[in-house]
Short mmCIF file of C-alpha atoms and ligand atoms in Angstrom, two decimals:
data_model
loop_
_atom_site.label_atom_id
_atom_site.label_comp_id
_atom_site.label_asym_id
_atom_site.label_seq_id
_atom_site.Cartn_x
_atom_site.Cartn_y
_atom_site.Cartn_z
CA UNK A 1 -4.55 28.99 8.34
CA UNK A 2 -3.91 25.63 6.65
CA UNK A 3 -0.95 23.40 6.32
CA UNK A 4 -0.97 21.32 3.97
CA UNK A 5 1.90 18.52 3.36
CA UNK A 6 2.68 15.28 1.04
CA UNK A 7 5.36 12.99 0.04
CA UNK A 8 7.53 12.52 2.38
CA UNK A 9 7.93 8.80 2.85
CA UNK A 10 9.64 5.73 1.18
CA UNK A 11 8.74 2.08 0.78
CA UNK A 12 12.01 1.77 2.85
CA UNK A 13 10.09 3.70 6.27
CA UNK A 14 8.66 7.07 7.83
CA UNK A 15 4.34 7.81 6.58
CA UNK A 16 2.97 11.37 5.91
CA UNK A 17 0.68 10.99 8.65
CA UNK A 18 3.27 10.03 11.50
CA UNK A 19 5.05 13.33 10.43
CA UNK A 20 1.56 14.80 10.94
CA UNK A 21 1.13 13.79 13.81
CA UNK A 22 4.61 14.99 15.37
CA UNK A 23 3.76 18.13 14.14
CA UNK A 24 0.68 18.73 15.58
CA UNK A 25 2.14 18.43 18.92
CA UNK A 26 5.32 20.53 17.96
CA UNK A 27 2.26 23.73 16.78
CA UNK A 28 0.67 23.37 20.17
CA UNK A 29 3.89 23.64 22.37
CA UNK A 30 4.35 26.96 20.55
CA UNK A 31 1.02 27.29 21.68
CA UNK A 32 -1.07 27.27 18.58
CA UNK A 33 -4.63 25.75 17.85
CA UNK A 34 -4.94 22.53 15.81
CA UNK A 35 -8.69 22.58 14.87
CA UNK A 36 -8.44 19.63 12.47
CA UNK A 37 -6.50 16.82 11.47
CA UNK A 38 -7.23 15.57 7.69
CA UNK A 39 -6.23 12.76 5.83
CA UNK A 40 -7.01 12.79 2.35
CA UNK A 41 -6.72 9.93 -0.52
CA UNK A 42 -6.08 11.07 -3.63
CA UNK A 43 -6.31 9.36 -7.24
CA UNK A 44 -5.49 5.89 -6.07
CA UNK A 45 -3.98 5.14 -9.95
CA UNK A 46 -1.36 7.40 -9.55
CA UNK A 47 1.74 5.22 -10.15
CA UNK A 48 4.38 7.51 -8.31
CA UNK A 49 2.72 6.89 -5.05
CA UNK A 50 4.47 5.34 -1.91
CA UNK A 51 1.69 3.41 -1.00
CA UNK A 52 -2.11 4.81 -0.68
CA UNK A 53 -1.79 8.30 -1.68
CA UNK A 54 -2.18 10.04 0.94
CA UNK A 55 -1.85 13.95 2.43
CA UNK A 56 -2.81 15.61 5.28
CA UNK A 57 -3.93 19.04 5.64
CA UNK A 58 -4.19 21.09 9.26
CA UNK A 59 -6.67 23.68 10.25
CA UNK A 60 -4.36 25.90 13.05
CA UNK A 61 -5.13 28.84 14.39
CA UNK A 62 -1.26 30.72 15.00
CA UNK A 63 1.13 32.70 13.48
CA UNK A 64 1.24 31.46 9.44
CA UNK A 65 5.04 32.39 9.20
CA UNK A 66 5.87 30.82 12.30
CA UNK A 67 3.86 27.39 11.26
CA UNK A 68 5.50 27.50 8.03
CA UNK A 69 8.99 27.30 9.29
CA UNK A 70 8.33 24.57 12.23
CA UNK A 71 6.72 22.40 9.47
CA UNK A 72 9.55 22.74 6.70
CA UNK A 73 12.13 21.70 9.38
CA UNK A 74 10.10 19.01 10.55
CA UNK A 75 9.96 17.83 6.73
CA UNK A 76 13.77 18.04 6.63
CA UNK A 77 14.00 16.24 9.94
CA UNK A 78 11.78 13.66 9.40
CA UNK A 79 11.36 13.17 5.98
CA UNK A 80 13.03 10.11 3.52
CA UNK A 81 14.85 11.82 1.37
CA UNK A 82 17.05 9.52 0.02
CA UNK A 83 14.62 7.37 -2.17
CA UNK A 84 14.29 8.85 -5.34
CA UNK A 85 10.19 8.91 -5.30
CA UNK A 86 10.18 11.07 -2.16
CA UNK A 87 9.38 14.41 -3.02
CA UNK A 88 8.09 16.95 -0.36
CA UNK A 89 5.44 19.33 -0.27
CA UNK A 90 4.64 22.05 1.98
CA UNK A 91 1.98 24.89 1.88
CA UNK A 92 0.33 27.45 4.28
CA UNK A 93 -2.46 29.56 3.24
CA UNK A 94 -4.59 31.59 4.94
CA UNK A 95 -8.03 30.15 3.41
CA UNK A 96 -9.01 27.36 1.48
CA UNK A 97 -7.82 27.13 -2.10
CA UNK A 98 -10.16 26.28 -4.73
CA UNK A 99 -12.13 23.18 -4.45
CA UNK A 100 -12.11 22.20 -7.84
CA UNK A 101 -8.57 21.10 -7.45
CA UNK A 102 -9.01 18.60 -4.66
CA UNK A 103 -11.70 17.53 -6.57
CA UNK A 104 -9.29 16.67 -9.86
CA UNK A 105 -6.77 15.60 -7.27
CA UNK A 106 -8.88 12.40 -6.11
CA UNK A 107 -10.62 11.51 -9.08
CA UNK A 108 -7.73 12.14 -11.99
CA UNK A 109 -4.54 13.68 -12.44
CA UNK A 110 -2.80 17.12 -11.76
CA UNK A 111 0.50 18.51 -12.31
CA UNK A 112 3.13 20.62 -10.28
CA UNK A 113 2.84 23.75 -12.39
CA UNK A 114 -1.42 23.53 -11.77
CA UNK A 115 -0.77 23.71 -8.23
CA UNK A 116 1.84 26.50 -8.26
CA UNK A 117 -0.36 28.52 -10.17
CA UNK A 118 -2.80 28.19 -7.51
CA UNK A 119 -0.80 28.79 -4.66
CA UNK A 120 0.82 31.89 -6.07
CA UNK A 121 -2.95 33.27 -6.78
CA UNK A 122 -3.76 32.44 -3.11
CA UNK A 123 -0.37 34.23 -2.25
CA UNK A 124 0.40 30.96 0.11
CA UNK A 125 3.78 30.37 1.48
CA UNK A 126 4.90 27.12 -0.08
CA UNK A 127 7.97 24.66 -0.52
CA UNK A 128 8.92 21.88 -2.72
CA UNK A 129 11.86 19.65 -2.50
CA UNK A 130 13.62 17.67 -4.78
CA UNK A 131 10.86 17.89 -7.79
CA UNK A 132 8.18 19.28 -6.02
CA UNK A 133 5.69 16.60 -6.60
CA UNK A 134 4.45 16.94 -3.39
CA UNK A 135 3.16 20.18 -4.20
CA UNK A 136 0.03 18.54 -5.72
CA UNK A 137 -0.96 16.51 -3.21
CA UNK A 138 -0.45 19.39 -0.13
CA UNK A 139 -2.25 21.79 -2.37
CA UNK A 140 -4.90 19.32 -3.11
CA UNK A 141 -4.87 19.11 0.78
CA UNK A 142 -6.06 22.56 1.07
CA UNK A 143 -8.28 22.45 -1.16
CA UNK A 144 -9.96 19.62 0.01
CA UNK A 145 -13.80 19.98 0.89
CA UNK A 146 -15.68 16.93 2.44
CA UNK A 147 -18.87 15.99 1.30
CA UNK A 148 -18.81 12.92 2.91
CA UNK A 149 -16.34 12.26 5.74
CA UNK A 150 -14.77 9.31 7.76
CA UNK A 151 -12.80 9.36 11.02
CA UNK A 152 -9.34 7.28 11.53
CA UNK A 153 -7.53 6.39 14.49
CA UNK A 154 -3.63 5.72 13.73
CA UNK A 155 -1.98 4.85 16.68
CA UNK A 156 1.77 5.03 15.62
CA UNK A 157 5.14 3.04 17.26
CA UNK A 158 7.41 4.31 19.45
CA UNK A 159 10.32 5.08 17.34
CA UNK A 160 12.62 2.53 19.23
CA UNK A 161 10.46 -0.29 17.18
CA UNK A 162 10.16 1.16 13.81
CA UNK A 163 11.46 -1.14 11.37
CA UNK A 164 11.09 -4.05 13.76
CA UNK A 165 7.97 -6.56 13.65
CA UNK A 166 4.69 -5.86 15.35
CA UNK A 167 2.66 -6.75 18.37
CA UNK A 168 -0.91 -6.37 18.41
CA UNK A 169 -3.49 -8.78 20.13
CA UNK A 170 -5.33 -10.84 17.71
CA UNK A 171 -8.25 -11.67 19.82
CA UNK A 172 -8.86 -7.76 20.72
CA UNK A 173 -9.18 -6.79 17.34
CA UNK A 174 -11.27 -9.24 16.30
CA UNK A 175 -13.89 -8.41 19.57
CA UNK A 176 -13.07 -4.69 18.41
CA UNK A 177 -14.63 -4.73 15.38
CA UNK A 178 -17.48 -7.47 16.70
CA UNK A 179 -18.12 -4.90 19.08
CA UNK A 180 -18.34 -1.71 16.83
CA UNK A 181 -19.06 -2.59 13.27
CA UNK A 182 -20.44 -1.43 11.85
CA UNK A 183 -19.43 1.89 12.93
CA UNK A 184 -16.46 1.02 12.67
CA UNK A 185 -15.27 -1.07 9.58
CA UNK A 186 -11.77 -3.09 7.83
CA UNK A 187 -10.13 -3.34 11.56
CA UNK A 188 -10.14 -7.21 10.52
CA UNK A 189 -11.74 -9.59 7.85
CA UNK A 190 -13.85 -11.89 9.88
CA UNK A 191 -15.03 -13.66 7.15
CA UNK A 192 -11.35 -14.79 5.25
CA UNK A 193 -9.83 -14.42 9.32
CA UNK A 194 -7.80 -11.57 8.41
CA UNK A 195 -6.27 -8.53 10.22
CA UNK A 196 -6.72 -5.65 8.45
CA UNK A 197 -5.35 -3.05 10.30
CA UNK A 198 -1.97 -4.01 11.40
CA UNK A 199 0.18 -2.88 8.18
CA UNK A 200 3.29 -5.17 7.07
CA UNK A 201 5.51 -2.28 5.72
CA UNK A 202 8.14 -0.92 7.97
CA UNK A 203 6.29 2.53 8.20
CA UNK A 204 5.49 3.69 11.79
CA UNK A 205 1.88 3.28 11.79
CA UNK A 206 1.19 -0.03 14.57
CA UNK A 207 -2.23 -0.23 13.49
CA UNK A 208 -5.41 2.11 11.76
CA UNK A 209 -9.25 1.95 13.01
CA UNK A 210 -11.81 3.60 10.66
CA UNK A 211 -15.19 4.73 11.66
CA UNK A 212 -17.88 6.66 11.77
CA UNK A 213 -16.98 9.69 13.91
CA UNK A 214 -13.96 10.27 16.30
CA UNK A 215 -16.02 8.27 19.15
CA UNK A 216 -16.51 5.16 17.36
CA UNK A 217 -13.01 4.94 16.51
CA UNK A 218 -12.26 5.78 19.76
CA UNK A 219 -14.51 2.55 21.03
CA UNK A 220 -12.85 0.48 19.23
CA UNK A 221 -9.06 1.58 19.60
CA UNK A 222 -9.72 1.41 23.35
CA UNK A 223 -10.03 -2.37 23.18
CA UNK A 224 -6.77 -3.13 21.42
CA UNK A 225 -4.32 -4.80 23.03
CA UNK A 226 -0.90 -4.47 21.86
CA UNK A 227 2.96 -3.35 22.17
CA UNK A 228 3.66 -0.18 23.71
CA UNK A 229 2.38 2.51 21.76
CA UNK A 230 3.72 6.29 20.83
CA UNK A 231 1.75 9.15 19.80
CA UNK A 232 -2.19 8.66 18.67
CA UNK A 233 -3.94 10.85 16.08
CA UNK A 234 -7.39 10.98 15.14
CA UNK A 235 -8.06 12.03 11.58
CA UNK A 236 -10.53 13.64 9.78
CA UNK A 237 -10.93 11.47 6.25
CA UNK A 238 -12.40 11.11 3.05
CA UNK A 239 -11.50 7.23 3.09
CA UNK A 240 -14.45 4.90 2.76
CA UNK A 241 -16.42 8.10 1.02
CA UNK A 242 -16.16 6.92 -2.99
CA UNK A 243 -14.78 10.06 -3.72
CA UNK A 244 -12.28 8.68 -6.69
CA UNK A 245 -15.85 7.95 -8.80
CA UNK A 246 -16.81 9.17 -11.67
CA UNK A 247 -19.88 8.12 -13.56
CA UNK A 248 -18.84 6.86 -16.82
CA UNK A 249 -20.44 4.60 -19.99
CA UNK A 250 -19.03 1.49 -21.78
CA UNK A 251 -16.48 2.86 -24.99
CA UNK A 252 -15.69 6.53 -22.97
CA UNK A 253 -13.44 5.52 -20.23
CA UNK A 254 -10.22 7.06 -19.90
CA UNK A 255 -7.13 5.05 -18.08
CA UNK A 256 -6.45 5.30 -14.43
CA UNK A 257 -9.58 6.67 -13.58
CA UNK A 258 -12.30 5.02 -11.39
CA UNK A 259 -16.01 4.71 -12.23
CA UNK A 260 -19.32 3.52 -11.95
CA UNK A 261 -20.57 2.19 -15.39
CA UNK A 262 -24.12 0.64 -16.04
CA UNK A 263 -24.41 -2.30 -18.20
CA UNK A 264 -25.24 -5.87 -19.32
CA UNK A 265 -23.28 -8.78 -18.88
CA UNK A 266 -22.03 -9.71 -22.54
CA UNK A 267 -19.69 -12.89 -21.30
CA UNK A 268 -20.09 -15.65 -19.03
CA UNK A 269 -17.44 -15.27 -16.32
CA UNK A 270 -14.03 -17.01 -17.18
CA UNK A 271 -11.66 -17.69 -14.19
CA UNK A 272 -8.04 -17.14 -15.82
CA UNK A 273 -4.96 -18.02 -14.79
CA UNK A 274 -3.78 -16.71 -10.90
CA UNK A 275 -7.55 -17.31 -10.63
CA UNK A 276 -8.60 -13.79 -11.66
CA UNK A 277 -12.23 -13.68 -13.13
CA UNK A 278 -12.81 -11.52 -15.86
CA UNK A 279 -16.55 -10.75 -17.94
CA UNK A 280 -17.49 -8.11 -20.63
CA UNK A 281 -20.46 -5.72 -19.84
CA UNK A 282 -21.87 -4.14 -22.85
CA UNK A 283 -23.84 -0.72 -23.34
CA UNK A 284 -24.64 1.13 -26.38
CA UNK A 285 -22.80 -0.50 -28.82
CA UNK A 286 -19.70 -1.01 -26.34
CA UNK A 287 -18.35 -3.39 -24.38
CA UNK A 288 -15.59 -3.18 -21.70
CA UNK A 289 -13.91 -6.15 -19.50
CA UNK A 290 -14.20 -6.64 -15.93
CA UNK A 291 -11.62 -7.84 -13.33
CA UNK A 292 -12.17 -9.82 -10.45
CA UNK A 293 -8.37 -10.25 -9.73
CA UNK A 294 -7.43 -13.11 -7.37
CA UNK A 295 -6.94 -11.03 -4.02
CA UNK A 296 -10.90 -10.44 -4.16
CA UNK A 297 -11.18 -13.65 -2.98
CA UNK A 298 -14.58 -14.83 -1.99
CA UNK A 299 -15.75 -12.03 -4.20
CA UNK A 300 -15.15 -14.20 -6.95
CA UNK A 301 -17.51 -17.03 -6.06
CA UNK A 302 -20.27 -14.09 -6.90
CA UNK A 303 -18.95 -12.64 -10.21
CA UNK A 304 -18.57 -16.17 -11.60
CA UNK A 305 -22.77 -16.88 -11.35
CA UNK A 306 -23.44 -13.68 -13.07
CA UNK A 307 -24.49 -14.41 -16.53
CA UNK A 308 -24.81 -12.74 -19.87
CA UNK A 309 -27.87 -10.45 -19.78
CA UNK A 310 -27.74 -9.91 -16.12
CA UNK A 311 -27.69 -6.05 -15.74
CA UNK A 312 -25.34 -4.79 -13.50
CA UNK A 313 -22.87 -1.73 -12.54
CA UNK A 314 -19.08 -2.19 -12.47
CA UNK A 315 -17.70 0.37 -10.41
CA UNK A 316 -13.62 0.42 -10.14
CA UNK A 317 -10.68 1.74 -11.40
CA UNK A 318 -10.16 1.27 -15.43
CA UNK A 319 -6.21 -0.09 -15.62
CA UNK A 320 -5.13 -1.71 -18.78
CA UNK A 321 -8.79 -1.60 -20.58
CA UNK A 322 -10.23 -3.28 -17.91
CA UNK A 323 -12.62 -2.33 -14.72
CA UNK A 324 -10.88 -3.31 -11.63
CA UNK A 325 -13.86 -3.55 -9.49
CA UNK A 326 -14.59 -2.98 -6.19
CA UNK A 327 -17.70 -3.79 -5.70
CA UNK A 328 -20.90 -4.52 -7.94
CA UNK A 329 -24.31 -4.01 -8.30
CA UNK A 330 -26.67 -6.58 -10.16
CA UNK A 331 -29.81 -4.30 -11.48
CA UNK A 332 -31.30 -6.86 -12.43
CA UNK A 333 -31.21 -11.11 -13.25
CA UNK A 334 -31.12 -12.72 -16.47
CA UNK A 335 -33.43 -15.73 -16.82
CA UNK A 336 -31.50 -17.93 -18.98
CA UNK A 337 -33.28 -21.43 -19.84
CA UNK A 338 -31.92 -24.49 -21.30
CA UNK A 339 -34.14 -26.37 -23.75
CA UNK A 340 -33.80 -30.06 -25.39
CA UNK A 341 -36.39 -32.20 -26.84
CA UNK A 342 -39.86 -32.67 -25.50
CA UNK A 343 -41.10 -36.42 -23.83
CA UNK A 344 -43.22 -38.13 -25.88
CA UNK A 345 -46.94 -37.19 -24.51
CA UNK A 346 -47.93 -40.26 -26.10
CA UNK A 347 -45.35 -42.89 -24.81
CA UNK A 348 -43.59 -40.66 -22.54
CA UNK A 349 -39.99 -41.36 -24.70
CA UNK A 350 -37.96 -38.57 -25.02
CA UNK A 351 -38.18 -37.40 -28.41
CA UNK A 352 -35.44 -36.64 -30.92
CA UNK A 353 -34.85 -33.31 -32.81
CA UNK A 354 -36.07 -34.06 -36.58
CA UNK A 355 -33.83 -31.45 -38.01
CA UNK A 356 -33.11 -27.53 -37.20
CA UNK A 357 -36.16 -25.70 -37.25
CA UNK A 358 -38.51 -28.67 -37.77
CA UNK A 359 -39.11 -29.80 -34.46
CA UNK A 360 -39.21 -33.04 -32.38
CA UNK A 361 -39.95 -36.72 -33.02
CA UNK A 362 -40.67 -40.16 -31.60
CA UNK A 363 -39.07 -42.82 -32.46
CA UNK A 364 -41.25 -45.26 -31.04
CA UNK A 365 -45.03 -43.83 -31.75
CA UNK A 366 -43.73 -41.33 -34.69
CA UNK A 367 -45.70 -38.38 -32.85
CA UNK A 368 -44.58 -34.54 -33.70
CA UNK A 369 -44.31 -31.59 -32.24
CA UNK A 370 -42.42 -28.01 -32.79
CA UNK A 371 -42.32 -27.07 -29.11
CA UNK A 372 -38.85 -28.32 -26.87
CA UNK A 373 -39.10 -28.96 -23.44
CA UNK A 374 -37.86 -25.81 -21.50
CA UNK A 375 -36.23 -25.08 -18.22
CA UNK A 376 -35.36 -22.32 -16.67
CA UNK A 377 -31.89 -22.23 -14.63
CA UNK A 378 -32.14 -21.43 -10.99
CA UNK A 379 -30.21 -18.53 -10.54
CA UNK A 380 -28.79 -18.65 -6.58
CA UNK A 381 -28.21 -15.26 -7.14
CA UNK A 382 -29.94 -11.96 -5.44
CA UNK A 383 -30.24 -8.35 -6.89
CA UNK A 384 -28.19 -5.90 -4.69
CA UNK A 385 -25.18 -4.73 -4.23
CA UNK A 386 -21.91 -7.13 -3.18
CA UNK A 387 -18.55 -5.82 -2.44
CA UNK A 388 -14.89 -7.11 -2.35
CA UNK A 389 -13.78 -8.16 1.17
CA UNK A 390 -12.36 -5.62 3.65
CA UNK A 391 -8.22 -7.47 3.25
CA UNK A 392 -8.68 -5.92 -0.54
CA UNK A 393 -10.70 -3.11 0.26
CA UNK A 394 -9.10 0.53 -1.73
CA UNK A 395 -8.95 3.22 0.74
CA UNK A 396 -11.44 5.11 -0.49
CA UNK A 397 -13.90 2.50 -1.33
CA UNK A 398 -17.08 3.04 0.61
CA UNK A 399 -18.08 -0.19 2.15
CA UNK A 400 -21.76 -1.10 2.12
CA UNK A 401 -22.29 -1.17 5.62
CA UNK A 402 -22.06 2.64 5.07
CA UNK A 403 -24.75 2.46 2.99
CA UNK A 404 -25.46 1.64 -0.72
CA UNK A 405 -24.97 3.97 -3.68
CA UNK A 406 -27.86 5.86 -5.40
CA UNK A 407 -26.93 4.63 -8.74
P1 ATP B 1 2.58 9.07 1.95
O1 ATP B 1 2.42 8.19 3.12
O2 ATP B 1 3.83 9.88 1.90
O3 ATP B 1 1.44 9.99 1.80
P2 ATP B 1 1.68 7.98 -0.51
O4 ATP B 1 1.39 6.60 -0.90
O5 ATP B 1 0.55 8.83 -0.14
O6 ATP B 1 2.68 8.08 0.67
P3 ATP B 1 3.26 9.83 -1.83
O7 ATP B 1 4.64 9.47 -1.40
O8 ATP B 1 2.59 10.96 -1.17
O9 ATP B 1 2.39 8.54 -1.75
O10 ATP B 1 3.32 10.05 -3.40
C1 ATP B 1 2.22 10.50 -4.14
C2 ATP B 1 2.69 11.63 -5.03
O11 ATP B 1 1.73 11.81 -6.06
C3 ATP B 1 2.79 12.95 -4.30
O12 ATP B 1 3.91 13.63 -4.79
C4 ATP B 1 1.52 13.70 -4.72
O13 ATP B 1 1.69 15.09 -4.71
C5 ATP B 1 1.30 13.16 -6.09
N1 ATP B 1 -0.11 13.12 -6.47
C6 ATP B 1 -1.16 12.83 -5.68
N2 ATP B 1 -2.30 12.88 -6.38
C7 ATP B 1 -1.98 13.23 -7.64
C8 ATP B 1 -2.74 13.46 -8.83
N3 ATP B 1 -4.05 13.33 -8.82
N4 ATP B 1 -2.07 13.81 -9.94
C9 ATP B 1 -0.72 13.92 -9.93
N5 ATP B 1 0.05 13.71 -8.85
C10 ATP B 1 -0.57 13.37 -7.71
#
């Protein structure tokens, strides 16, 4: 069978995940198989989400009716119910529901009454709380079918500490990842001297290492010093996979999804207040503005030498008529020159324009010509592919050290 479950958390504490993980131990005391843990991240736009949009799905061998039950008390046990955005989902189903759904799950938007109408045709035991929201994303759980898959390690608190601030070794995390990436990736930022893993919400996750496979993450987590620890789970993902992206064109892009989009630069760079950089890309008659928003940080320093004509593709989330991106690829460089008058070949004076479109003159020896004296601007710039640093790296954002897109 598969469980699938969402929403049960608050900005205020608890994580979908750490109720995961609790009850994948509780199914194996009643002696059940758990033959995978997933964690999937779903349209990262969605504005009701607690924090990265995530659910988790379980593939458990055991008694369907049985699983149901332990995992809608653990929901009620466990899960926040007092905030207002906190909606809980639970299904079991004996197979995998259709794909298609996960699929509009992660890349756009779904409703409640889609995923009922799914479930029902699956004849899946399900339960929704409060509004049922949570329906989508534990339906979109079982859906879910990896092309391209990530591990995670989330090594949780014990509950004595929840709430309370954390301990983790500063040093080891920073040899972790020196010592793994890049099979492993985002455990910390070593280039803005940022941890990465250790999140700042009072949720009871103490830190997160993402990987390659279960033994890379493994590797890594091994080397981490920190406060005591509770219960460990290692996930099955489709973080760091680009699964939110659609391929889309300048003038057709429709809010709160995320894309890849080919086209030419169409505006120098302007760095605006909050120092966010934005630039126009055009492409068949269309142009659409690009966001390099201030927690991109060195990021920035790129996007600001690109210049109009370059040909690139903006791949990001489109919010608000602009591309958020997340990372870039220049096709190809402009080669934009600047020109002023010609010296004098004469008397080696710099001549002086003699009026538009009739060419230079010298003052001194009165020579003439028509053709300016022309320089091409160095561009420090290489063709490739750059990304945003890991500290404001998306979830599902596949960084490059995975390896570059085809497009
Ligand atoms: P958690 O740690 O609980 O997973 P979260 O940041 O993942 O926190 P949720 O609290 O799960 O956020 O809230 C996201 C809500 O949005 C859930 O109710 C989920 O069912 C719903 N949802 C997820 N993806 C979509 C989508 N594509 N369209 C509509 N609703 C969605």
């Amino acid at each position: 069978m598969l469980i699938g479950i969402d929403d049960t958390d608050s900005p205020q504490g608890m994580c979908t995940t750490y109720l995961g993980a609790v009850l994948v131990r509780r199914l194996i005391r009643e002696h059940m198989q758990v033959k995978e843990a997933r964690l999937v991240r779903l349209n990262p736009n969605v504005t009701w989400k607690t924090r990265g949009n995530a659910a988790v799905m379980f593939d458990v061998e055991g008694d369907p009716g049985r699983a149901f039950e332990i995992s809608c008390a653990l929901v009620e046990e466990l899960a926040d119910f007092s905030c207002e955005n906190t909606n809980p989902g639970v299904v079991v189903v004996d197979r995998q529901i259709d794909p298609a759904f996960y699929q509009k799950a992660v890349t756009d938007f779904c409703t409640t009454e889609e995923a009922v109408a799914l479930l029902d045709v699956a004849g899946a035991r399900y339960k929704g709380w409060k509004n049922r929201r949570g329906l989508i994303g534990a339906t979109a759980a079982v859906a879910s079918e990896l092309a391209d898959k990530t591990s995670e390690i989330l090594v949780y608190r014990v509950p004595s500490a929840f709430g309370t601030p954390r301990s983790v070794d500063r040093e080891s995390l920073f040899a972790a990842e020196a010592a793994t990436f890049p099979h492993t990736w985002d455990t910390v930022d070593p280039v803005n001297d940022v941890v990465v893993c250790v999140p700042h919400t009072p949720d009871p996750v103490l830190f997160g290492i993402r990987g390659e496979s279960p033994q890379w993450v493994m590797a890594a987590r091994q080397q981490i010093r920190s406060e005591k620890t509770g219960i460990e789970q290692i996930w099955v993902t489709n973080q760091g996979t680009d699964a939110h992206l659609l391929p889309g064109t300048c003038g057709h892009l429709a809010g709160n999804l995320s894309y890849y989009v080919h086209g030419t630069v169409a505006s120098a760079p302007e760095t605006k207040e909050g120092g966010h950089v934005s630039f126009a890309i055009q492409d068949g008659g269309f142009s659409v503005r690009c966001m390099a928003y201030e927690p991109t940080k060195n990021f920035r320093q790129l996007i600001r030498q690109l210049v109009p004509g370059d040909k690139v593709v903006a791949v990001g989330s489109f919010k608000k008529e602009s591309i958020n991106l997340e990372k870039i690829r220049i096709v190809s460089l402009a080669r934009p020159a600047i020109t002023r008058p010609p010296l004098c070949s004469a008397c080696n004076k710099r001549m002086t324009s003699d009026g538009r479109g009739k060419g230079y003159k010298c003052k001194k020896c009165d020579a003439r010509t028509l053709e300016p004296d022309t320089q091409e601007i160095v561009r420090m710039l290489e063709p490739g592919w750059y990304e945003v640093p890991p500290t404001s790296r998306r979830h599902l954002a596949k960084p490059l050290c995975r390896g570059e897109p085809g497009w």
